[in-house]
Amino acid sequence: MGLFDRLKKSLFGNKSTEEESQTTDELKDSNDLDSSQEQEKVDSKENKKIENNLTGSEEKKAVNQNESEFTSDINQSVDTQNNIHESEQLSDTVDSDFNKKTKETFDKENANDESSSKIDSKDVTITETNDSNDKYDLGLKKSRNSFATKFNHFLANFRSVDQEFFDNLEDFLIESDVGYELAMNLSDQLKKMVKEENLKTKKEIGQAIIAYLINSYDVDNAAKSLNYHEGLNIYLFVGVNGAGKTTTIGKLANRFIKRGKKVILVAGDTFRAGATEQLDLWAQKTGAQIIKGKSNQDPASLVYEGIHQAKIENADYLMIDTAGRLQNKVNLMNELDKIKRTIKKESGSDPTETLLVIDATTGQNGLNQAKEFNQVTKLTGLVLSKLDGTAKGGIVLQIKKSLNIPVKLVGLGEKVDDLVDFDPEEFMRGFFKGILETS
């Protein structure tokens, strides 16, 4: 049974027997597990969800206030620190624009209250809300609505299955950020299905397209969780400036600490003004330790210090922030290579995870970043930040197919607990839910 078959009822509701058979048999994956293996996976997944729900209910007892205040306070403090370090700001365009936009927002919000630029740690707490199902449903609303509008507009113009229809289909898919390769493969497969299955109606065509998109994600072979082992786990975070590396580290540190784990952060982005200060704030609020150095200090030296400190304190996680100057690829490659050599020498192995953080709002550019960084350092997983703020969620459909790098975490909101493990089934349900209702 393919992923589409498992999700069909929740996506489209109850169908007649004839409709049930139309797309179920059309796009069977040759690598589908047999029914007994599939049931074992489903049962395992349900047991895991029950355990997570029990853990979540215990964790929620210690939290009270809205995280948006926390995030706002962090942005305000970073802006204040950036003013102190104006002479040290990077010349690269991406970081400069990011800092400028953040400052404009800060000034606007505090025009009538200058005192609000100071953070009072007593007034800041961290809250958790909603389960993962609701998070996917709410977090993917913008992407779902955008895709549904374009998709139903495409079907509304349907007259006959001819070459013009397939040309329009390919254009629609590429514009929806599902990728050129996936668009061409779907178009070719649909041409065969139209002939073999005699598909004629809008509903038949539409459901066949969605079935192919859903089944294109190899859910059974997708890594769904972060790597973990007994002892020290070292997570190396890479990505361009402004992608959300520091925020991702802070939110993930909060998750681990609430589970009783000891976490140490390493402020390895010593080149960007404000990066250390921002990570330091996350350390203060979450209770993590932090290793930080001077401006422009060799990041590898901080990693060395962090590993030794983690060993002394029997830490469970060492989480390393890095610079994101992809436009200076040679220097970045040398820097990351030195960091990884230091990790291997001092810990005896490669990083437990090397995670690329991608701003989902960049769409196709995010995929290009993944290709570039994967050449610089071997990636073990991807983090898609800001997925709730974009209409380009279709990038998830092409990333694994194009790069064979699993998405491991997704950002579905601004609250600290809105960084969640990537669940392909929940993503597909949240992205395609009700998409054919108006067709």
PDB file of N, CA, C and O in Angstrom, residues 50-92:
ATOM      1  N   ILE A  50       1.935   7.637  20.682  1.00  0.00           N
ATOM      2  CA  ILE A  50       1.366   7.564  22.027  1.00  0.00           C
ATOM      3  C   ILE A  50       2.413   7.928  23.065  1.00  0.00           C
ATOM      4  O   ILE A  50       2.171   8.697  23.991  1.00  0.00           O
ATOM      5  N   GLU A  51       3.635   7.382  22.884  1.00  0.00           N
ATOM      6  CA  GLU A  51       4.713   7.689  23.825  1.00  0.00           C
ATOM      7  C   GLU A  51       5.042   9.170  23.820  1.00  0.00           C
ATOM      8  O   GLU A  51       5.253   9.784  24.857  1.00  0.00           O
ATOM      9  N   ASN A  52       5.094   9.757  22.611  1.00  0.00           N
ATOM     10  CA  ASN A  52       5.408  11.185  22.507  1.00  0.00           C
ATOM     11  C   ASN A  52       4.328  12.038  23.148  1.00  0.00           C
ATOM     12  O   ASN A  52       4.590  13.070  23.754  1.00  0.00           O
ATOM     13  N   ASN A  53       3.059  11.620  22.995  1.00  0.00           N
ATOM     14  CA  ASN A  53       1.964  12.381  23.591  1.00  0.00           C
ATOM     15  C   ASN A  53       2.057  12.368  25.104  1.00  0.00           C
ATOM     16  O   ASN A  53       1.797  13.360  25.773  1.00  0.00           O
ATOM     17  N   LEU A  54       2.423  11.157  25.679  1.00  0.00           N
ATOM     18  CA  LEU A  54       2.569  11.067  27.121  1.00  0.00           C
ATOM     19  C   LEU A  54       3.682  11.961  27.620  1.00  0.00           C
ATOM     20  O   LEU A  54       3.552  12.656  28.624  1.00  0.00           O
ATOM     21  N   THR A  55       4.814  11.925  26.879  1.00  0.00           N
ATOM     22  CA  THR A  55       5.949  12.775  27.255  1.00  0.00           C
ATOM     23  C   THR A  55       5.586  14.245  27.151  1.00  0.00           C
ATOM     24  O   THR A  55       5.910  15.054  28.005  1.00  0.00           O
ATOM     25  N   GLY A  56       4.875  14.566  26.064  1.00  0.00           N
ATOM     26  CA  GLY A  56       4.504  15.971  25.853  1.00  0.00           C
ATOM     27  C   GLY A  56       3.636  16.506  26.956  1.00  0.00           C
ATOM     28  O   GLY A  56       3.759  17.651  27.374  1.00  0.00           O
ATOM     29  N   SER A  57       2.687  15.676  27.481  1.00  0.00           N
ATOM     30  CA  SER A  57       1.778  16.161  28.515  1.00  0.00           C
ATOM     31  C   SER A  57       2.517  16.457  29.802  1.00  0.00           C
ATOM     32  O   SER A  57       2.152  17.355  30.549  1.00  0.00           O
ATOM     33  N   GLU A  58       3.602  15.688  30.069  1.00  0.00           N
ATOM     34  CA  GLU A  58       4.395  15.955  31.264  1.00  0.00           C
ATOM     35  C   GLU A  58       5.194  17.234  31.115  1.00  0.00           C
ATOM     36  O   GLU A  58       5.349  18.018  32.045  1.00  0.00           O
ATOM     37  N   GLU A  59       5.714  17.457  29.883  1.00  0.00           N
ATOM     38  CA  GLU A  59       6.588  18.617  29.657  1.00  0.00           C
ATOM     39  C   GLU A  59       5.818  19.926  29.727  1.00  0.00           C
ATOM     40  O   GLU A  59       6.353  20.960  30.101  1.00  0.00           O
ATOM     41  N   LYS A  60       4.542  19.901  29.369  1.00  0.00           N
ATOM     42  CA  LYS A  60       3.776  21.135  29.257  1.00  0.00           C
ATOM     43  C   LYS A  60       3.422  21.752  30.606  1.00  0.00           C
ATOM     44  O   LYS A  60       2.890  22.848  30.658  1.00  0.00           O
ATOM     45  N   LYS A  61       3.671  21.001  31.721  1.00  0.00           N
ATOM     46  CA  LYS A  61       3.288  21.507  33.025  1.00  0.00           C
ATOM     47  C   LYS A  61       4.116  22.714  33.446  1.00  0.00           C
ATOM     48  O   LYS A  61       3.691  23.499  34.288  1.00  0.00           O
ATOM     49  N   ALA A  62       5.352  22.840  32.893  1.00  0.00           N
ATOM     50  CA  ALA A  62       6.261  23.871  33.381  1.00  0.00           C
ATOM     51  C   ALA A  62       6.211  25.164  32.601  1.00  0.00           C
ATOM     52  O   ALA A  62       7.048  26.040  32.793  1.00  0.00           O
ATOM     53  N   VAL A  63       5.293  25.331  31.688  1.00  0.00           N
ATOM     54  CA  VAL A  63       5.318  26.506  30.815  1.00  0.00           C
ATOM     55  C   VAL A  63       4.014  27.263  30.855  1.00  0.00           C
ATOM     56  O   VAL A  63       2.963  26.690  31.021  1.00  0.00           O
ATOM     57  N   ASN A  64       4.093  28.622  30.689  1.00  0.00           N
ATOM     58  CA  ASN A  64       2.887  29.421  30.879  1.00  0.00           C
ATOM     59  C   ASN A  64       2.640  30.499  29.840  1.00  0.00           C
ATOM     60  O   ASN A  64       1.505  30.777  29.490  1.00  0.00           O
ATOM     61  N   GLN A  65       3.688  31.208  29.390  1.00  0.00           N
ATOM     62  CA  GLN A  65       3.460  32.389  28.572  1.00  0.00           C
ATOM     63  C   GLN A  65       3.763  32.151  27.117  1.00  0.00           C
ATOM     64  O   GLN A  65       4.371  31.159  26.768  1.00  0.00           O
ATOM     65  N   ASN A  66       3.359  33.106  26.273  1.00  0.00           N
ATOM     66  CA  ASN A  66       3.465  32.963  24.818  1.00  0.00           C
ATOM     67  C   ASN A  66       4.879  33.172  24.345  1.00  0.00           C
ATOM     68  O   ASN A  66       5.559  34.123  24.737  1.00  0.00           O
ATOM     69  N   GLU A  67       5.381  32.263  23.437  1.00  0.00           N
ATOM     70  CA  GLU A  67       6.743  32.319  22.938  1.00  0.00           C
ATOM     71  C   GLU A  67       6.999  33.524  22.043  1.00  0.00           C
ATOM     72  O   GLU A  67       8.133  33.932  21.858  1.00  0.00           O
ATOM     73  N   SER A  68       5.917  34.088  21.485  1.00  0.00           N
ATOM     74  CA  SER A  68       6.119  35.225  20.591  1.00  0.00           C
ATOM     75  C   SER A  68       6.824  36.366  21.310  1.00  0.00           C
ATOM     76  O   SER A  68       7.600  37.118  20.731  1.00  0.00           O
ATOM     77  N   GLU A  69       6.541  36.517  22.647  1.00  0.00           N
ATOM     78  CA  GLU A  69       7.232  37.542  23.432  1.00  0.00           C
ATOM     79  C   GLU A  69       8.705  37.219  23.518  1.00  0.00           C
ATOM     80  O   GLU A  69       9.568  38.081  23.429  1.00  0.00           O
ATOM     81  N   PHE A  70       8.996  35.907  23.659  1.00  0.00           N
ATOM     82  CA  PHE A  70      10.394  35.459  23.754  1.00  0.00           C
ATOM     83  C   PHE A  70      11.153  35.789  22.470  1.00  0.00           C
ATOM     84  O   PHE A  70      12.241  36.358  22.475  1.00  0.00           O
ATOM     85  N   THR A  71      10.531  35.398  21.322  1.00  0.00           N
ATOM     86  CA  THR A  71      11.172  35.638  20.040  1.00  0.00           C
ATOM     87  C   THR A  71      11.364  37.128  19.798  1.00  0.00           C
ATOM     88  O   THR A  71      12.384  37.573  19.296  1.00  0.00           O
ATOM     89  N   SER A  72      10.349  37.932  20.159  1.00  0.00           N
ATOM     90  CA  SER A  72      10.441  39.382  19.978  1.00  0.00           C
ATOM     91  C   SER A  72      11.580  39.957  20.787  1.00  0.00           C
ATOM     92  O   SER A  72      12.345  40.798  20.332  1.00  0.00           O
ATOM     93  N   ASP A  73      11.703  39.476  22.070  1.00  0.00           N
ATOM     94  CA  ASP A  73      12.775  39.976  22.933  1.00  0.00           C
ATOM     95  C   ASP A  73      14.142  39.651  22.370  1.00  0.00           C
ATOM     96  O   ASP A  73      15.074  40.448  22.434  1.00  0.00           O
ATOM     97  N   ILE A  74      14.288  38.450  21.809  1.00  0.00           N
ATOM     98  CA  ILE A  74      15.572  38.051  21.238  1.00  0.00           C
ATOM     99  C   ILE A  74      15.939  38.961  20.072  1.00  0.00           C
ATOM    100  O   ILE A  74      17.052  39.469  19.972  1.00  0.00           O
ATOM    101  N   ASN A  75      14.973  39.197  19.160  1.00  0.00           N
ATOM    102  CA  ASN A  75      15.236  40.071  18.011  1.00  0.00           C
ATOM    103  C   ASN A  75      15.612  41.477  18.464  1.00  0.00           C
ATOM    104  O   ASN A  75      16.494  42.122  17.904  1.00  0.00           O
ATOM    105  N   GLN A  76      14.930  41.974  19.523  1.00  0.00           N
ATOM    106  CA  GLN A  76      15.230  43.314  20.014  1.00  0.00           C
ATOM    107  C   GLN A  76      16.645  43.401  20.556  1.00  0.00           C
ATOM    108  O   GLN A  76      17.376  44.362  20.318  1.00  0.00           O
ATOM    109  N   SER A  77      17.049  42.361  21.324  1.00  0.00           N
ATOM    110  CA  SER A  77      18.385  42.402  21.902  1.00  0.00           C
ATOM    111  C   SER A  77      19.457  42.316  20.835  1.00  0.00           C
ATOM    112  O   SER A  77      20.484  42.975  20.910  1.00  0.00           O
ATOM    113  N   VAL A  78      19.202  41.475  19.811  1.00  0.00           N
ATOM    114  CA  VAL A  78      20.169  41.362  18.719  1.00  0.00           C
ATOM    115  C   VAL A  78      20.357  42.705  18.042  1.00  0.00           C
ATOM    116  O   VAL A  78      21.459  43.116  17.709  1.00  0.00           O
ATOM    117  N   ASP A  79      19.261  43.437  17.807  1.00  0.00           N
ATOM    118  CA  ASP A  79      19.350  44.760  17.179  1.00  0.00           C
ATOM    119  C   ASP A  79      20.179  45.710  18.043  1.00  0.00           C
ATOM    120  O   ASP A  79      20.986  46.496  17.549  1.00  0.00           O
ATOM    121  N   THR A  80      19.958  45.651  19.387  1.00  0.00           N
ATOM    122  CA  THR A  80      20.714  46.523  20.277  1.00  0.00           C
ATOM    123  C   THR A  80      22.191  46.224  20.181  1.00  0.00           C
ATOM    124  O   THR A  80      23.040  47.116  20.100  1.00  0.00           O
ATOM    125  N   GLN A  81      22.515  44.907  20.183  1.00  0.00           N
ATOM    126  CA  GLN A  81      23.921  44.518  20.095  1.00  0.00           C
ATOM    127  C   GLN A  81      24.517  44.881  18.738  1.00  0.00           C
ATOM    128  O   GLN A  81      25.675  45.258  18.635  1.00  0.00           O
ATOM    129  N   ASN A  82      23.720  44.788  17.684  1.00  0.00           N
ATOM    130  CA  ASN A  82      24.215  45.141  16.357  1.00  0.00           C
ATOM    131  C   ASN A  82      24.569  46.622  16.274  1.00  0.00           C
ATOM    132  O   ASN A  82      25.492  47.019  15.570  1.00  0.00           O
ATOM    133  N   ASN A  83      23.827  47.464  17.007  1.00  0.00           N
ATOM    134  CA  ASN A  83      24.151  48.894  17.034  1.00  0.00           C
ATOM    135  C   ASN A  83      25.520  49.109  17.686  1.00  0.00           C
ATOM    136  O   ASN A  83      26.296  49.971  17.279  1.00  0.00           O
ATOM    137  N   ILE A  84      25.806  48.296  18.740  1.00  0.00           N
ATOM    138  CA  ILE A  84      27.095  48.425  19.428  1.00  0.00           C
ATOM    139  C   ILE A  84      28.236  48.032  18.496  1.00  0.00           C
ATOM    140  O   ILE A  84      29.326  48.597  18.510  1.00  0.00           O
ATOM    141  N   HIS A  85      27.933  47.029  17.638  1.00  0.00           N
ATOM    142  CA  HIS A  85      28.994  46.476  16.783  1.00  0.00           C
ATOM    143  C   HIS A  85      28.884  46.946  15.335  1.00  0.00           C
ATOM    144  O   HIS A  85      29.230  46.217  14.422  1.00  0.00           O
ATOM    145  N   GLU A  86      28.393  48.159  15.089  1.00  0.00           N
ATOM    146  CA  GLU A  86      28.194  48.614  13.716  1.00  0.00           C
ATOM    147  C   GLU A  86      29.495  48.564  12.914  1.00  0.00           C
ATOM    148  O   GLU A  86      29.504  48.237  11.734  1.00  0.00           O
ATOM    149  N   SER A  87      30.594  48.858  13.562  1.00  0.00           N
ATOM    150  CA  SER A  87      31.871  48.890  12.847  1.00  0.00           C
ATOM    151  C   SER A  87      32.348  47.505  12.470  1.00  0.00           C
ATOM    152  O   SER A  87      33.260  47.363  11.652  1.00  0.00           O
ATOM    153  N   GLU A  88      31.738  46.462  13.119  1.00  0.00           N
ATOM    154  CA  GLU A  88      32.192  45.100  12.867  1.00  0.00           C
ATOM    155  C   GLU A  88      31.267  44.343  11.925  1.00  0.00           C
ATOM    156  O   GLU A  88      31.478  43.182  11.647  1.00  0.00           O
ATOM    157  N   GLN A  89      30.213  45.005  11.412  1.00  0.00           N
ATOM    158  CA  GLN A  89      29.247  44.297  10.556  1.00  0.00           C
ATOM    159  C   GLN A  89      29.906  43.806   9.275  1.00  0.00           C
ATOM    160  O   GLN A  89      30.780  44.462   8.718  1.00  0.00           O
ATOM    161  N   LEU A  90      29.452  42.657   8.815  1.00  0.00           N
ATOM    162  CA  LEU A  90      29.973  42.083   7.574  1.00  0.00           C
ATOM    163  C   LEU A  90      29.563  42.915   6.382  1.00  0.00           C
ATOM    164  O   LEU A  90      28.508  43.551   6.381  1.00  0.00           O
ATOM    165  N   SER A  91      30.345  42.821   5.346  1.00  0.00           N
ATOM    166  CA  SER A  91      30.029  43.548   4.119  1.00  0.00           C
ATOM    167  C   SER A  91      29.143  42.744   3.184  1.00  0.00           C
ATOM    168  O   SER A  91      28.630  43.273   2.211  1.00  0.00           O
ATOM    169  N   ASP A  92      28.936  41.437   3.494  1.00  0.00           N
ATOM    170  CA  ASP A  92      28.145  40.641   2.561  1.00  0.00           C
ATOM    171  C   ASP A  92      26.699  41.100   2.547  1.00  0.00           C
ATOM    172  O   ASP A  92      26.126  41.449   3.559  1.00  0.00           O
TER     173      ASP A  92
END
